[in-house]
Coordinates of N, CA and C and ligand atoms in Angstrom, one line a residue:
X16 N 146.9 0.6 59.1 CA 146.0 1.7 58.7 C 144.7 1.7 59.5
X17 N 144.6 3.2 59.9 CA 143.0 3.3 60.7 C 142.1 2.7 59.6
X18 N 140.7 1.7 60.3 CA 139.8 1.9 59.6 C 138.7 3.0 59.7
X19 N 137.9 3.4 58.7 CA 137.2 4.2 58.9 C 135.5 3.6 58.5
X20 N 134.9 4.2 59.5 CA 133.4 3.6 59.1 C 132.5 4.3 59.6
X21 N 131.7 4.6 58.3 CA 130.5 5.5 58.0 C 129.3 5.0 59.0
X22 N 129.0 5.8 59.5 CA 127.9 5.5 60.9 C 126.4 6.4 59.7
X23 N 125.4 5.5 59.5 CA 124.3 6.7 58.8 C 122.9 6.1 59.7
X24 N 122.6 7.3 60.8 CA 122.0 7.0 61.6 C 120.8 8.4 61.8
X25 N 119.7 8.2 61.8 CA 118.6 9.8 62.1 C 118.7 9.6 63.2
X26 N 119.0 8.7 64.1 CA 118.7 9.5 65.6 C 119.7 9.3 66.7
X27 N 119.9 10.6 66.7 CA 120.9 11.6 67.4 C 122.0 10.5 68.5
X28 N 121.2 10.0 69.4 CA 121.7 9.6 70.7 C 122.1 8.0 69.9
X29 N 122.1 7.3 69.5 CA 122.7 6.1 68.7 C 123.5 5.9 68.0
X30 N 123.5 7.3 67.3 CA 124.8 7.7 66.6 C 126.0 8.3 66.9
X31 N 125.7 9.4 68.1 CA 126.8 9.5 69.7 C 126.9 8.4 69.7
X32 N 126.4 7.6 70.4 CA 126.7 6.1 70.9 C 127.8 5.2 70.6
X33 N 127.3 4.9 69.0 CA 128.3 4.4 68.0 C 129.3 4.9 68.1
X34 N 129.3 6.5 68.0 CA 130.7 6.8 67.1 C 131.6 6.9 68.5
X35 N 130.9 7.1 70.1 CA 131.6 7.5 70.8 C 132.6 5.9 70.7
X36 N 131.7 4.3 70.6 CA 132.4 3.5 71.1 C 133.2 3.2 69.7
X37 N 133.0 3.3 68.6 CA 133.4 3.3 67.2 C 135.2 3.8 68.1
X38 N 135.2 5.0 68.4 CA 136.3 5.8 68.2 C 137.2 4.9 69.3
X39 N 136.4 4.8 70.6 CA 137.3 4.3 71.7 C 137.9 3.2 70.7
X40 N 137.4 2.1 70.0 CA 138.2 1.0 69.7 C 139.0 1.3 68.6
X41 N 139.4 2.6 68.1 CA 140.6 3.2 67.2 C 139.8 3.1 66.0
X42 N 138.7 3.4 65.8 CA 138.3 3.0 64.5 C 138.0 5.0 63.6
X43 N 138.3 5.8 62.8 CA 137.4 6.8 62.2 C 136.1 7.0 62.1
X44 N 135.7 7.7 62.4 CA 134.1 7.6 62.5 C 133.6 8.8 61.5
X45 N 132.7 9.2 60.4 CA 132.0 10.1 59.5 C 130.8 9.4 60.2
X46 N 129.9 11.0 60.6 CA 128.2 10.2 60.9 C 127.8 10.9 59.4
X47 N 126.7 10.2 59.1 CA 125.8 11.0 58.1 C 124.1 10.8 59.2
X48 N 123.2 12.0 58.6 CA 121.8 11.9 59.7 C 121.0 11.1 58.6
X49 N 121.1 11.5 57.5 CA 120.3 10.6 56.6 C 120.6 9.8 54.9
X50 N 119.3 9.2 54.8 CA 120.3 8.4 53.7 C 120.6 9.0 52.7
X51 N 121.0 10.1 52.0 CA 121.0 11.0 51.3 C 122.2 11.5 51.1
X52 N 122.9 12.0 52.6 CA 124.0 12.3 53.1 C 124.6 10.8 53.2
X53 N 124.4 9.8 53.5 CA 124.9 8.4 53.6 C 125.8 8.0 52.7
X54 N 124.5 8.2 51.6 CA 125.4 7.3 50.0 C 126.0 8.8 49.6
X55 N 126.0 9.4 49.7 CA 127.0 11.3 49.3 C 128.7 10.6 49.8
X56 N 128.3 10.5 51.5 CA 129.5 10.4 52.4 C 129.8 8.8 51.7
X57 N 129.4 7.6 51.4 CA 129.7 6.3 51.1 C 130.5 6.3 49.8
X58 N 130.3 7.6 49.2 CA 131.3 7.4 47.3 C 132.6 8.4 48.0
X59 N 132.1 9.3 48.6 CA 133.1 10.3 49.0 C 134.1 10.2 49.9
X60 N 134.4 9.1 51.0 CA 134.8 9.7 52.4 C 135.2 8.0 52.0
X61 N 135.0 7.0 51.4 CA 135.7 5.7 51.2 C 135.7 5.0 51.8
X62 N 134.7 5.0 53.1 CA 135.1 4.1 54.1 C 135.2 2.8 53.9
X63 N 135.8 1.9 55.2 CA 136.4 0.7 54.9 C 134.5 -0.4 55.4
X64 N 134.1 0.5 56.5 CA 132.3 -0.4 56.3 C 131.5 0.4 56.4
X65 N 130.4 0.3 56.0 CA 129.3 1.4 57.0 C 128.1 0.3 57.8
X66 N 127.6 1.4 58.5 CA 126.5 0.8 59.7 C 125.4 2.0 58.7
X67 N 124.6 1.3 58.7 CA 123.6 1.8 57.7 C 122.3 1.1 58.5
X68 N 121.4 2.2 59.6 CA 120.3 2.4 59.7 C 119.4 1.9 58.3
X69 N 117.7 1.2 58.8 CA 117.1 1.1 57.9 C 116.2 2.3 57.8
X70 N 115.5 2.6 58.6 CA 114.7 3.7 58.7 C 115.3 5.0 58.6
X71 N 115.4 5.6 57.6 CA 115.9 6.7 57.2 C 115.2 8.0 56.4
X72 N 115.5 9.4 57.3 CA 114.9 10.3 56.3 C 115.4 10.3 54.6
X73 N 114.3 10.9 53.8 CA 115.2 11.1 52.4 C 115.4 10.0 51.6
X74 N 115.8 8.6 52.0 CA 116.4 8.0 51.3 C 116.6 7.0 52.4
X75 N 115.8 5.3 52.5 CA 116.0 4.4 53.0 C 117.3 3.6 53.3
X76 N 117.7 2.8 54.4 CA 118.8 2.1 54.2 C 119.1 1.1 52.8
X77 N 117.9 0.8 52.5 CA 117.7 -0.5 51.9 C 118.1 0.4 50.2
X78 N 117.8 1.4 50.0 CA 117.9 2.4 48.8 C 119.5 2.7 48.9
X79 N 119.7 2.9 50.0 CA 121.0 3.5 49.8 C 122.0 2.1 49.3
X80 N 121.7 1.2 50.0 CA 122.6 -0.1 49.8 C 122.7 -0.6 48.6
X81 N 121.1 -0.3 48.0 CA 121.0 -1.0 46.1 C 122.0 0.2 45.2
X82 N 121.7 1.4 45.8 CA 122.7 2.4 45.0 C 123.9 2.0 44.8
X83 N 124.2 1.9 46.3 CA 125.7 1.7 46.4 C 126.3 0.4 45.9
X84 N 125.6 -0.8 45.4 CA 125.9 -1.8 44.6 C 125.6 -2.0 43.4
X85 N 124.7 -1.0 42.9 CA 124.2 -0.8 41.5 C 126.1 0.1 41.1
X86 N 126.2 0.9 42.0 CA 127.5 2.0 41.5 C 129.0 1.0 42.0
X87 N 129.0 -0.5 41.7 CA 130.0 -1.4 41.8 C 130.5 -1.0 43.2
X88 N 130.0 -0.3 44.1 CA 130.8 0.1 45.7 C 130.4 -0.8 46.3
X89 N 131.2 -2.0 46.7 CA 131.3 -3.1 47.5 C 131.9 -3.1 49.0
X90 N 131.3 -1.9 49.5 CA 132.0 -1.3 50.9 C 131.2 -2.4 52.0
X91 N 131.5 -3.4 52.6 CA 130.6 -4.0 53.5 C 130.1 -3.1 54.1
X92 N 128.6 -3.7 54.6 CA 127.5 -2.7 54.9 C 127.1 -4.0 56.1
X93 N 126.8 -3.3 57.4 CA 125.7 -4.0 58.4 C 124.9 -2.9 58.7
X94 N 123.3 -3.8 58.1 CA 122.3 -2.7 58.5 C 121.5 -2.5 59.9
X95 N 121.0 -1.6 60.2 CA 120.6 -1.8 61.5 C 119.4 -1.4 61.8
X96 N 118.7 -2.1 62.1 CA 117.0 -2.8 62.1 C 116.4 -2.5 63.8
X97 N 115.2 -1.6 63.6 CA 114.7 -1.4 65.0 C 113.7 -2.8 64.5
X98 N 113.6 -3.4 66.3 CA 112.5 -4.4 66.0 C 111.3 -4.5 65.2
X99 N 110.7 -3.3 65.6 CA 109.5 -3.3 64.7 C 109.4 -2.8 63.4
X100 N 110.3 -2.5 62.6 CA 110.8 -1.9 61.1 C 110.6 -3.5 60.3
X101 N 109.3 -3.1 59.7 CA 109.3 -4.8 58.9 C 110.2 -4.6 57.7
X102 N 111.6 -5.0 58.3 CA 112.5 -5.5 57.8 C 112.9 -7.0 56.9
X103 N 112.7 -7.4 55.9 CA 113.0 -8.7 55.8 C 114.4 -8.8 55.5
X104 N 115.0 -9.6 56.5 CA 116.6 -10.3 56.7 C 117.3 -10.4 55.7
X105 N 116.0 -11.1 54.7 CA 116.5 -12.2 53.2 C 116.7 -11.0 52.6
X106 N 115.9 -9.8 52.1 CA 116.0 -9.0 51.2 C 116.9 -8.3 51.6
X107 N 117.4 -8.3 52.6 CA 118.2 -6.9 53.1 C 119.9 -7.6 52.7
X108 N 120.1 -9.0 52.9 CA 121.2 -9.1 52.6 C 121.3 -9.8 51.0
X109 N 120.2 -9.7 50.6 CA 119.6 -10.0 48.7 C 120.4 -8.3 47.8
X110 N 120.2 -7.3 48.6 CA 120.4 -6.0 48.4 C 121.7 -5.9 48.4
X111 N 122.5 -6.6 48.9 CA 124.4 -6.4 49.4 C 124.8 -6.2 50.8
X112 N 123.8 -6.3 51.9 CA 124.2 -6.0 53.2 C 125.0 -7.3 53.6
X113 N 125.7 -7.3 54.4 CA 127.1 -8.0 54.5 C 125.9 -8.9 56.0
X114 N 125.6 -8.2 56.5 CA 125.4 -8.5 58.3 C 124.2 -7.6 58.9
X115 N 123.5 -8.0 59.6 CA 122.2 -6.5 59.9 C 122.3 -7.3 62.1
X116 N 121.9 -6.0 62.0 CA 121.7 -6.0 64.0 C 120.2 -5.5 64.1
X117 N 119.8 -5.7 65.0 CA 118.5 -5.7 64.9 C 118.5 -5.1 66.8
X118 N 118.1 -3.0 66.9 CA 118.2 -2.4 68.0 C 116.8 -3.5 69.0
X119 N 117.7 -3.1 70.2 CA 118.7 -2.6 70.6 C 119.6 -3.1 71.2
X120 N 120.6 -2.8 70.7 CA 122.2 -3.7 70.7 C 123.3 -3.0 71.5
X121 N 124.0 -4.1 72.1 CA 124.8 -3.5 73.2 C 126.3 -2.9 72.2
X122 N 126.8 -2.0 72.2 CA 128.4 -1.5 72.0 C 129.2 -2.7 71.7
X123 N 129.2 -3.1 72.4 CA 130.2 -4.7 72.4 C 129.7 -5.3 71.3
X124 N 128.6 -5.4 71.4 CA 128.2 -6.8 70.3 C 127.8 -5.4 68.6
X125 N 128.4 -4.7 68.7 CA 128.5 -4.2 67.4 C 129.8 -4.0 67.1
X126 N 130.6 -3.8 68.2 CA 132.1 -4.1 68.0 C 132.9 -5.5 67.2
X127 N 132.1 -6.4 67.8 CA 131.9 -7.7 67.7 C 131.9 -7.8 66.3
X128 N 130.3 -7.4 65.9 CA 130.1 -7.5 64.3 C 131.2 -7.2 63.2
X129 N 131.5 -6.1 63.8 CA 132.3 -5.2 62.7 C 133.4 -5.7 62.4
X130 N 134.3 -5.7 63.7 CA 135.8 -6.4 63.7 C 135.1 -7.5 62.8
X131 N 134.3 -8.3 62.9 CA 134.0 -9.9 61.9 C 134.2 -9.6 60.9
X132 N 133.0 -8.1 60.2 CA 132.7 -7.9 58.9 C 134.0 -7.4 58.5
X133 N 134.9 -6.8 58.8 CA 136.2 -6.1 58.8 C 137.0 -7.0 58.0
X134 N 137.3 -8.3 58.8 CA 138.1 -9.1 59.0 C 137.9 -9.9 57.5
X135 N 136.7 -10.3 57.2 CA 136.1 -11.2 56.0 C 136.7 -10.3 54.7
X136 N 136.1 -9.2 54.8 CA 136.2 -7.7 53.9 C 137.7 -8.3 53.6
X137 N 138.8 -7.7 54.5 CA 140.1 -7.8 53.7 C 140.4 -9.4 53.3
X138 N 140.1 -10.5 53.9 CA 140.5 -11.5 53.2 C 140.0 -12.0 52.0
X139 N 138.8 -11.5 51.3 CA 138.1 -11.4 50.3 C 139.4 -10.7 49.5
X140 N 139.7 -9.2 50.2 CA 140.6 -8.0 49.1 C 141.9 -9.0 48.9
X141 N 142.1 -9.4 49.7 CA 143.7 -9.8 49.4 C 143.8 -11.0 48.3
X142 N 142.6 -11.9 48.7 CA 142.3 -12.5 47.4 C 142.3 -12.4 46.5
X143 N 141.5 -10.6 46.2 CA 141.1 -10.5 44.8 C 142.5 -10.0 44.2
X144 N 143.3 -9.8 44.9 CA 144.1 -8.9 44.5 C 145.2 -9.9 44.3
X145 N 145.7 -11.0 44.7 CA 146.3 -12.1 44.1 C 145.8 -12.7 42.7
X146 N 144.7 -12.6 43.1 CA 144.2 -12.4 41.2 C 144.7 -11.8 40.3
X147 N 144.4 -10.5 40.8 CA 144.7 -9.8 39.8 C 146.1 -9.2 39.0
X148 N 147.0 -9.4 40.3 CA 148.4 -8.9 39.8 C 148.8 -10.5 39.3
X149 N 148.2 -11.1 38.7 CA 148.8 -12.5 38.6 C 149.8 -12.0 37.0
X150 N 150.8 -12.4 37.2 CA 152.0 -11.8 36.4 C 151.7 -12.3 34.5
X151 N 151.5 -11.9 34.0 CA 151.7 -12.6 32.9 C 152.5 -12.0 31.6
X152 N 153.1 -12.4 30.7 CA 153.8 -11.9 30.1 C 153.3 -12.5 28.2
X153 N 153.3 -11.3 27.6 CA 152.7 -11.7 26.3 C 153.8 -11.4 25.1
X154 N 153.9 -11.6 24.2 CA 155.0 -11.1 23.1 C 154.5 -11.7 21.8
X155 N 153.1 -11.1 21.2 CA 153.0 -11.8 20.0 C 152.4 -13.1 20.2
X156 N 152.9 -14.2 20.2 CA 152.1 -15.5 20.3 C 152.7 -16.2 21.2
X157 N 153.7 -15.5 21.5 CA 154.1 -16.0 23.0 C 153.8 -15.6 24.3
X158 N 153.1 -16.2 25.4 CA 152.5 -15.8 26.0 C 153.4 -16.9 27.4
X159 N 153.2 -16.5 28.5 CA 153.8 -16.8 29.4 C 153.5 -16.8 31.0
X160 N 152.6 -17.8 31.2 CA 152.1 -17.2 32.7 C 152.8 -17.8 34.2
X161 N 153.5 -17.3 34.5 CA 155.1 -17.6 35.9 C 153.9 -18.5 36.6
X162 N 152.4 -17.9 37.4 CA 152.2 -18.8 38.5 C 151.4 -20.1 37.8
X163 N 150.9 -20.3 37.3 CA 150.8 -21.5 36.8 C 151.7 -22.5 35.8
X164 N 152.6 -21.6 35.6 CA 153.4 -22.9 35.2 C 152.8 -22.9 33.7
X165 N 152.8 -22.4 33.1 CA 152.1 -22.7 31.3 C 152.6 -21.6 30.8
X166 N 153.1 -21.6 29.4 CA 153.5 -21.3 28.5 C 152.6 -21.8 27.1
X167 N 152.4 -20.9 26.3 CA 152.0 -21.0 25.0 C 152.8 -20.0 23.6
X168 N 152.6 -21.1 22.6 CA 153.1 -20.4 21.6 C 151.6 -20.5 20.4
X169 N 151.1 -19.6 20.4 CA 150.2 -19.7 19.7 C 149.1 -20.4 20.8
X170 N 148.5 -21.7 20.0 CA 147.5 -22.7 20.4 C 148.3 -23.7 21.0
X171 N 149.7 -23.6 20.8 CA 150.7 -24.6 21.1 C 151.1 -24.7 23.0
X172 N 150.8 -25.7 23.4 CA 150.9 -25.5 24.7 C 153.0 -26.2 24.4
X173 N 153.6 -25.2 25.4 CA 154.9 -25.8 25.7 C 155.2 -26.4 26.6
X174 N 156.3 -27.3 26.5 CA 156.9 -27.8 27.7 C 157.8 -27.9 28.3
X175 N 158.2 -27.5 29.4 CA 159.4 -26.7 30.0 C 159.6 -27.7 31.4
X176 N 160.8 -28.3 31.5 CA 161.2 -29.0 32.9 C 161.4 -27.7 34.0
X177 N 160.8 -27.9 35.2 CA 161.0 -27.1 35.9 C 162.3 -25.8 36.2
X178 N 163.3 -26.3 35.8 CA 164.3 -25.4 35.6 C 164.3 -24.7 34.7
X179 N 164.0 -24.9 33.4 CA 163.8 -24.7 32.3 C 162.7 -23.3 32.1
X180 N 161.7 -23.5 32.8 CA 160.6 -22.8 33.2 C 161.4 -21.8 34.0
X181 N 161.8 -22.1 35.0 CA 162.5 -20.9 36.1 C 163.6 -20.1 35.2
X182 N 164.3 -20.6 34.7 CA 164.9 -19.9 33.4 C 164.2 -18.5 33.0
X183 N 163.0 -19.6 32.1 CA 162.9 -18.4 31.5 C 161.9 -17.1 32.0
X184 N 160.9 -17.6 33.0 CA 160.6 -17.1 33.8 C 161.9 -15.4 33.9
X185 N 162.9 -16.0 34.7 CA 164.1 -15.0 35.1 C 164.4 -14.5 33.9
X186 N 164.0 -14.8 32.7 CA 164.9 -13.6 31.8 C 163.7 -13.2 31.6
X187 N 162.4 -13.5 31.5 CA 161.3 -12.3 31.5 C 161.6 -11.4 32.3
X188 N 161.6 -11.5 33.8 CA 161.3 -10.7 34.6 C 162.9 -9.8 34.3
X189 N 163.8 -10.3 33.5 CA 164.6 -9.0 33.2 C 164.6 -8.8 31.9
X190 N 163.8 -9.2 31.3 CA 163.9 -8.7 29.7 C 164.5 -7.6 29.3
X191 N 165.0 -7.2 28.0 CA 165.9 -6.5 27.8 C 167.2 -6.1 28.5
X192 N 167.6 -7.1 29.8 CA 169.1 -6.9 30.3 C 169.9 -7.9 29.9
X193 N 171.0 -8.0 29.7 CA 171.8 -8.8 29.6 C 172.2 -9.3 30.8
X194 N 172.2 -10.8 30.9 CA 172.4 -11.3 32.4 C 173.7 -12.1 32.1
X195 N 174.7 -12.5 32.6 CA 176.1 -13.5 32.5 C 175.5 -14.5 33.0
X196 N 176.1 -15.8 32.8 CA 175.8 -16.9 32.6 C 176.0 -17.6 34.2
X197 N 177.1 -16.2 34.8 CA 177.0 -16.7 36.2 C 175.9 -15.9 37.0
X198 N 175.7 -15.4 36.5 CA 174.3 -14.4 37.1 C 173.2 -15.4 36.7
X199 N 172.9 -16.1 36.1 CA 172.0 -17.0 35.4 C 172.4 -18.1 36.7
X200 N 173.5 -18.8 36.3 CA 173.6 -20.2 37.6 C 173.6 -19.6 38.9
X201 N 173.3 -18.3 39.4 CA 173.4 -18.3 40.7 C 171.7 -17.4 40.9
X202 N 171.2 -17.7 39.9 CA 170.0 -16.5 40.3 C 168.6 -18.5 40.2
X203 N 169.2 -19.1 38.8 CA 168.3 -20.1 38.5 C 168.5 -21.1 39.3
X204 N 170.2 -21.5 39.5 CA 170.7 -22.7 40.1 C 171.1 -22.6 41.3
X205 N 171.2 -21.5 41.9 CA 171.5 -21.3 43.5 C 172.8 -21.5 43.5
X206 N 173.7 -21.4 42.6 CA 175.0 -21.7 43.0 C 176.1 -20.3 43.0
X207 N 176.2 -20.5 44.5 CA 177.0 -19.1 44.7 C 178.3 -19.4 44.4
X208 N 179.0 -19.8 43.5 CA 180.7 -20.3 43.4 C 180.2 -20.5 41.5
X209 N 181.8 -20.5 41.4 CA 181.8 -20.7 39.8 C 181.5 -21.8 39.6
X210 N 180.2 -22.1 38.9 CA 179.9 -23.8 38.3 C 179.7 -23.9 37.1
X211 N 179.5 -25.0 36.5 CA 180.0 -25.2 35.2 C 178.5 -24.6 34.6
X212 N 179.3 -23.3 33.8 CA 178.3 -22.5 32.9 C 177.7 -23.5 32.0
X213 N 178.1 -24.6 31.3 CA 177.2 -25.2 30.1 C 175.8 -25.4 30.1
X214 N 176.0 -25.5 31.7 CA 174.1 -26.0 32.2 C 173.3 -24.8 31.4
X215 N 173.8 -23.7 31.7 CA 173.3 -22.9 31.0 C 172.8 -23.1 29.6
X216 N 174.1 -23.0 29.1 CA 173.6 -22.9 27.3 C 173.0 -24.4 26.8
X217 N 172.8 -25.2 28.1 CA 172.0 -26.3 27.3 C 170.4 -26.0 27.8
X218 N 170.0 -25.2 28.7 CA 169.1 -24.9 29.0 C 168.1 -24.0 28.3
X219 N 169.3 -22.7 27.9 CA 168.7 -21.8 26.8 C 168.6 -22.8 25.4
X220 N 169.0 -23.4 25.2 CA 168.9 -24.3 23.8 C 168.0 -24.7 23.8
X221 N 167.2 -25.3 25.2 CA 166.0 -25.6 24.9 C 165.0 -25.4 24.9
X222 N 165.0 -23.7 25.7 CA 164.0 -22.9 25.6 C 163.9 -22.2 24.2
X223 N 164.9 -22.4 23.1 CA 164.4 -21.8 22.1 C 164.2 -22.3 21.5
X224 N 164.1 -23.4 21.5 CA 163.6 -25.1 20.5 C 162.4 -24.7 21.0
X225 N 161.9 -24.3 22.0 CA 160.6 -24.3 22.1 C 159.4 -23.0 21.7
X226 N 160.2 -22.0 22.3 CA 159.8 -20.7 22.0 C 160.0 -19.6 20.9
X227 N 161.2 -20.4 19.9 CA 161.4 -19.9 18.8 C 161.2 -20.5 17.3
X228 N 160.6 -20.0 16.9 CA 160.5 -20.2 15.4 C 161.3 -20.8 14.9
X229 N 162.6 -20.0 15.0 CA 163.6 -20.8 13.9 C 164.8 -20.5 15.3
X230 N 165.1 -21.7 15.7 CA 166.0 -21.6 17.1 C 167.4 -21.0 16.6
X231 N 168.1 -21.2 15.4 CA 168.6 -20.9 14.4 C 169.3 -19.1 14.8
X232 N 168.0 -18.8 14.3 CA 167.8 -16.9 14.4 C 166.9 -17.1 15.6
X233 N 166.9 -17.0 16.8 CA 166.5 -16.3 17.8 C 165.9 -15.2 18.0
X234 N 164.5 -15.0 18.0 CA 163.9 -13.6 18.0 C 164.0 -13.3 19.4
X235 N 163.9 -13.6 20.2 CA 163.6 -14.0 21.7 C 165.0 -13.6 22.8
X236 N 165.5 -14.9 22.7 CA 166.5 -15.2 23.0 C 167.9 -14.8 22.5
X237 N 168.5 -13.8 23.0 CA 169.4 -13.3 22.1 C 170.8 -14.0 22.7
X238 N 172.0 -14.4 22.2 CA 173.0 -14.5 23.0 C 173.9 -12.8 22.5
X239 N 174.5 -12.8 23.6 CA 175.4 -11.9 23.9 C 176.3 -11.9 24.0
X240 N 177.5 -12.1 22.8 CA 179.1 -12.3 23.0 C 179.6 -12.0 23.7
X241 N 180.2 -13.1 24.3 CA 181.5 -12.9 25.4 C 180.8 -12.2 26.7
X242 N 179.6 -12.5 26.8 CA 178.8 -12.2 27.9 C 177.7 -12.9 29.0
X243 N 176.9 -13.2 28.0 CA 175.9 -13.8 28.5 C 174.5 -14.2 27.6
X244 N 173.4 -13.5 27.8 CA 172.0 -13.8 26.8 C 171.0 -12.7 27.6
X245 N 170.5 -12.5 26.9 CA 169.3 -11.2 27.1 C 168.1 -11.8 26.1
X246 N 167.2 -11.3 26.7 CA 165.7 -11.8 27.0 C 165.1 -10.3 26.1
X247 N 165.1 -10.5 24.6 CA 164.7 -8.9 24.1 C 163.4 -9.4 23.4
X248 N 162.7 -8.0 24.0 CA 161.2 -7.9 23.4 C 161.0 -7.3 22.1
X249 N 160.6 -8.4 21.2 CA 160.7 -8.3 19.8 C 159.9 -7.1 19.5
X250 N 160.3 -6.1 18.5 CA 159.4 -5.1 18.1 C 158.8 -5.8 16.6
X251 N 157.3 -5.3 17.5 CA 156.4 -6.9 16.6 C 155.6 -5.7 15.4
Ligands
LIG2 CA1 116.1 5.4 61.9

């Protein structure tokens, strides 16, 4: 995917400049002339960074940057500092600026920057976002988390041998289907040939010694005559 990046610049011939060399290196370019139009174009137009001049009509860089991190928009920002703009470094990147250049700067070395800030940006996103889809599965007091390996029943931490875990793991992730026992040994045990199904039902035996109340009656764990076992979500 193209990235795209917000250029917010008042004067005219730097912001040609940018966007001409912005474009040559494949990147989208939105100018805005002032900071007004900046933070407008920064909620609206989504870009992936902006180059955010300090010296700005309407609305400073340094104002637009607090807006745009007061309003949770975590767009990396490199600001761009004429020498004599008493700029402080510390405050500017105290504000949320990612990176600042300080004119007059060659094309290259803003290309430079950016590809960096670019680069940081998504390995941050992909992080966060490993976070976030981190799978987890709840049912009442049963709670179930695949990447770490922990299961709880209540306050009760469980204990599951790694197979045992992968089990049940796989009948979460198909809850409510009925799976056969060889769909079980060839999905949990890797065994593509008929192997001896018992591994199974000694396996589910022990996930409902653990996960069920009364292993007895199975709320959970259903077996399925003459089939297999299905993984049903109790209506609680
Ligand atoms: Ca300016």
């Amino acid at each position: 995917m193209t990235n795209k990046i917000l250029v917010v610049e008042d004067e005219i011939s730097i912001a040609t400049l940018l966007q001409y060399n912005l474009q040559q290196a494949g990147y989208d370019v939105v100018i805005a002339n002032d900071g007004k139009d900046g933070l407008h174009k920064a909620i609206l137009e989504k870009p992936d960074l902006l180059l955010l001049d300090l010296m700005l009509p309407k609305m400073d860089g340094m104002e637009v940057c607090k807006e745009l991190r007061i309003k949770k928009i975590n767009t990396p920002i490199i600001m761009l500092t004429a020498k004599d703009d008493e700029f402080d470094k510390v405050l500017g990147l105290e504000l949320g600026a990612d990176d600042y250049m300080t004119k007059p700067f060659s094309p290259r070395e803003v290309m430079a920057r950016v590809k960096a800030v670019l680069r940081r940006s998504k390995v941050t996103e992909v992080v966060k976002e490993e976070e976030h889809i981190e799978q987890t599965y709840s049912f009442g007091q049963l709670q179930v988390f695949p990447d770490r390996f922990e299961a709880f029943l209540g306050e009760e931490v469980l204990e599951f041998t790694p197979k045992e875990f992968e089990l049940l793991v796989y009948l979460l992730e198909n809850k409510n289907r009925v799976l056969t026992r060889d769909q079980l040994l060839s999905a949990v045990w890797h065994y593509d040939f008929a192997g001896d199904t018992r591994i199974v039902d000694v396996h589910i035996s022990h996930l409902r010694e653990q996960i069920e109340e009364n292993s007895r009656k199975p709320k959970f764990i259903k077996t399925i005559r003459g089939l297999g076992y299905k993984f049903e979500e109790p209506k609680l």
